[in-house]
């Protein structure tokens, strides 16, 4: 599920309660799936340095299952509870 529990109120995906990160544990999170070169992924990881990566299975709108890496908030960057999405995030969706 999408949650805004990363330090600063930024977005994060987290497993549903009681799933222990099993396939499908992240529930439905709609968004964009990008195919990056190793070099580009490494660049992005440097920008998103406060996140860790987790392997997730993504189901495309066409039903295909795709193994991907997602940036997730763990440890000290993860807030104890979710906040409301920042105004900047809401504006990006609206535009």
Coordinates of C-alpha atoms in Angstrom, one line a residue:
X1 CA 0.0 0.0 0.0
X2 CA 1.1 3.6 -0.5
X3 CA 1.9 5.4 2.7
X4 CA 3.4 8.7 3.5
X5 CA 5.5 7.6 6.3
X6 CA 9.0 8.4 5.1
X7 CA 10.8 11.2 7.0
X8 CA 9.6 14.5 5.6
X9 CA 6.2 13.1 4.6
X10 CA 7.4 11.5 1.4
X11 CA 5.8 8.5 -0.2
X12 CA 6.6 4.9 0.6
X13 CA 5.2 1.5 -0.2
X14 CA 4.8 -1.0 2.6
X15 CA 3.5 -4.6 2.9
X16 CA 0.0 -5.2 4.2
X17 CA -0.1 -6.2 7.9
X18 CA 0.6 -9.9 8.5
X19 CA 2.1 -10.7 5.1
X20 CA 5.8 -10.7 6.0
X21 CA 6.6 -9.3 2.5
X22 CA 5.3 -12.4 0.7
X23 CA 4.5 -12.0 -3.1
X24 CA 1.6 -9.6 -3.4
X25 CA 2.2 -8.3 0.1
X26 CA 2.4 -4.7 -1.1
X27 CA -1.2 -4.7 -2.2
X28 CA -2.3 -2.4 -5.0
X29 CA -0.1 0.6 -5.6
X30 CA -0.8 2.2 -9.0
X31 CA 2.0 4.1 -10.7
X32 CA 4.7 3.9 -13.4
X33 CA 7.1 1.0 -13.9
X34 CA 10.4 2.1 -15.5
X35 CA 13.0 -0.1 -17.1
X36 CA 16.3 1.4 -16.3
X37 CA 19.8 0.5 -17.3
X38 CA 22.1 -0.6 -14.4
X39 CA 23.9 2.7 -14.7
X40 CA 20.7 4.8 -14.5
X41 CA 19.4 2.7 -11.6
X42 CA 22.7 3.3 -9.7
X43 CA 22.3 7.1 -10.4
X44 CA 18.7 7.0 -9.1
X45 CA 19.7 5.1 -6.0
X46 CA 22.3 7.8 -5.2
X47 CA 19.5 10.4 -5.3
X48 CA 17.1 8.2 -3.3
X49 CA 19.8 7.3 -0.8
X50 CA 17.5 7.4 2.2
X51 CA 15.5 4.5 0.8
X52 CA 16.4 0.8 0.5
X53 CA 15.4 -1.3 -2.4
X54 CA 13.1 -4.3 -2.2
X55 CA 12.2 -6.9 -4.8
X56 CA 8.5 -6.8 -5.6
X57 CA 6.3 -8.6 -8.1
X58 CA 4.3 -6.1 -10.2
X59 CA 1.2 -7.0 -12.0
X60 CA 0.8 -4.9 -15.1
X61 CA -2.6 -3.8 -16.3
X62 CA -2.3 -6.4 -19.0
X63 CA -1.9 -9.1 -16.3
X64 CA 1.8 -9.8 -16.8
X65 CA 3.8 -10.4 -13.7
X66 CA 7.1 -8.5 -13.6
X67 CA 9.8 -8.8 -10.9
X68 CA 11.0 -5.3 -10.1
X69 CA 12.9 -3.3 -7.5
X70 CA 11.1 -0.6 -5.5
X71 CA 12.5 2.0 -3.2
X72 CA 11.1 1.5 0.3
X73 CA 11.6 3.3 3.6
X74 CA 13.1 1.3 6.4
X75 CA 14.7 1.9 9.7
X76 CA 15.2 5.5 11.0
X77 CA 13.8 7.1 7.8
X78 CA 10.4 5.4 8.4
X79 CA 8.0 7.3 10.6
X80 CA 5.8 5.4 13.1
X81 CA 2.6 6.4 11.3
X82 CA 1.5 7.7 8.0
X83 CA 0.9 11.4 7.4
X84 CA -1.3 13.2 4.8
X85 CA 0.3 13.5 1.4
X86 CA 2.3 16.8 1.0
X87 CA 0.6 19.5 -1.1
X88 CA 3.4 19.1 -3.7
X89 CA 2.4 15.5 -4.3
X90 CA -1.3 16.3 -4.6
X91 CA -0.5 19.1 -7.1
X92 CA 1.6 16.7 -9.2
X93 CA -1.3 14.2 -9.4
X94 CA -3.8 17.0 -10.3
X95 CA -1.7 18.5 -13.1

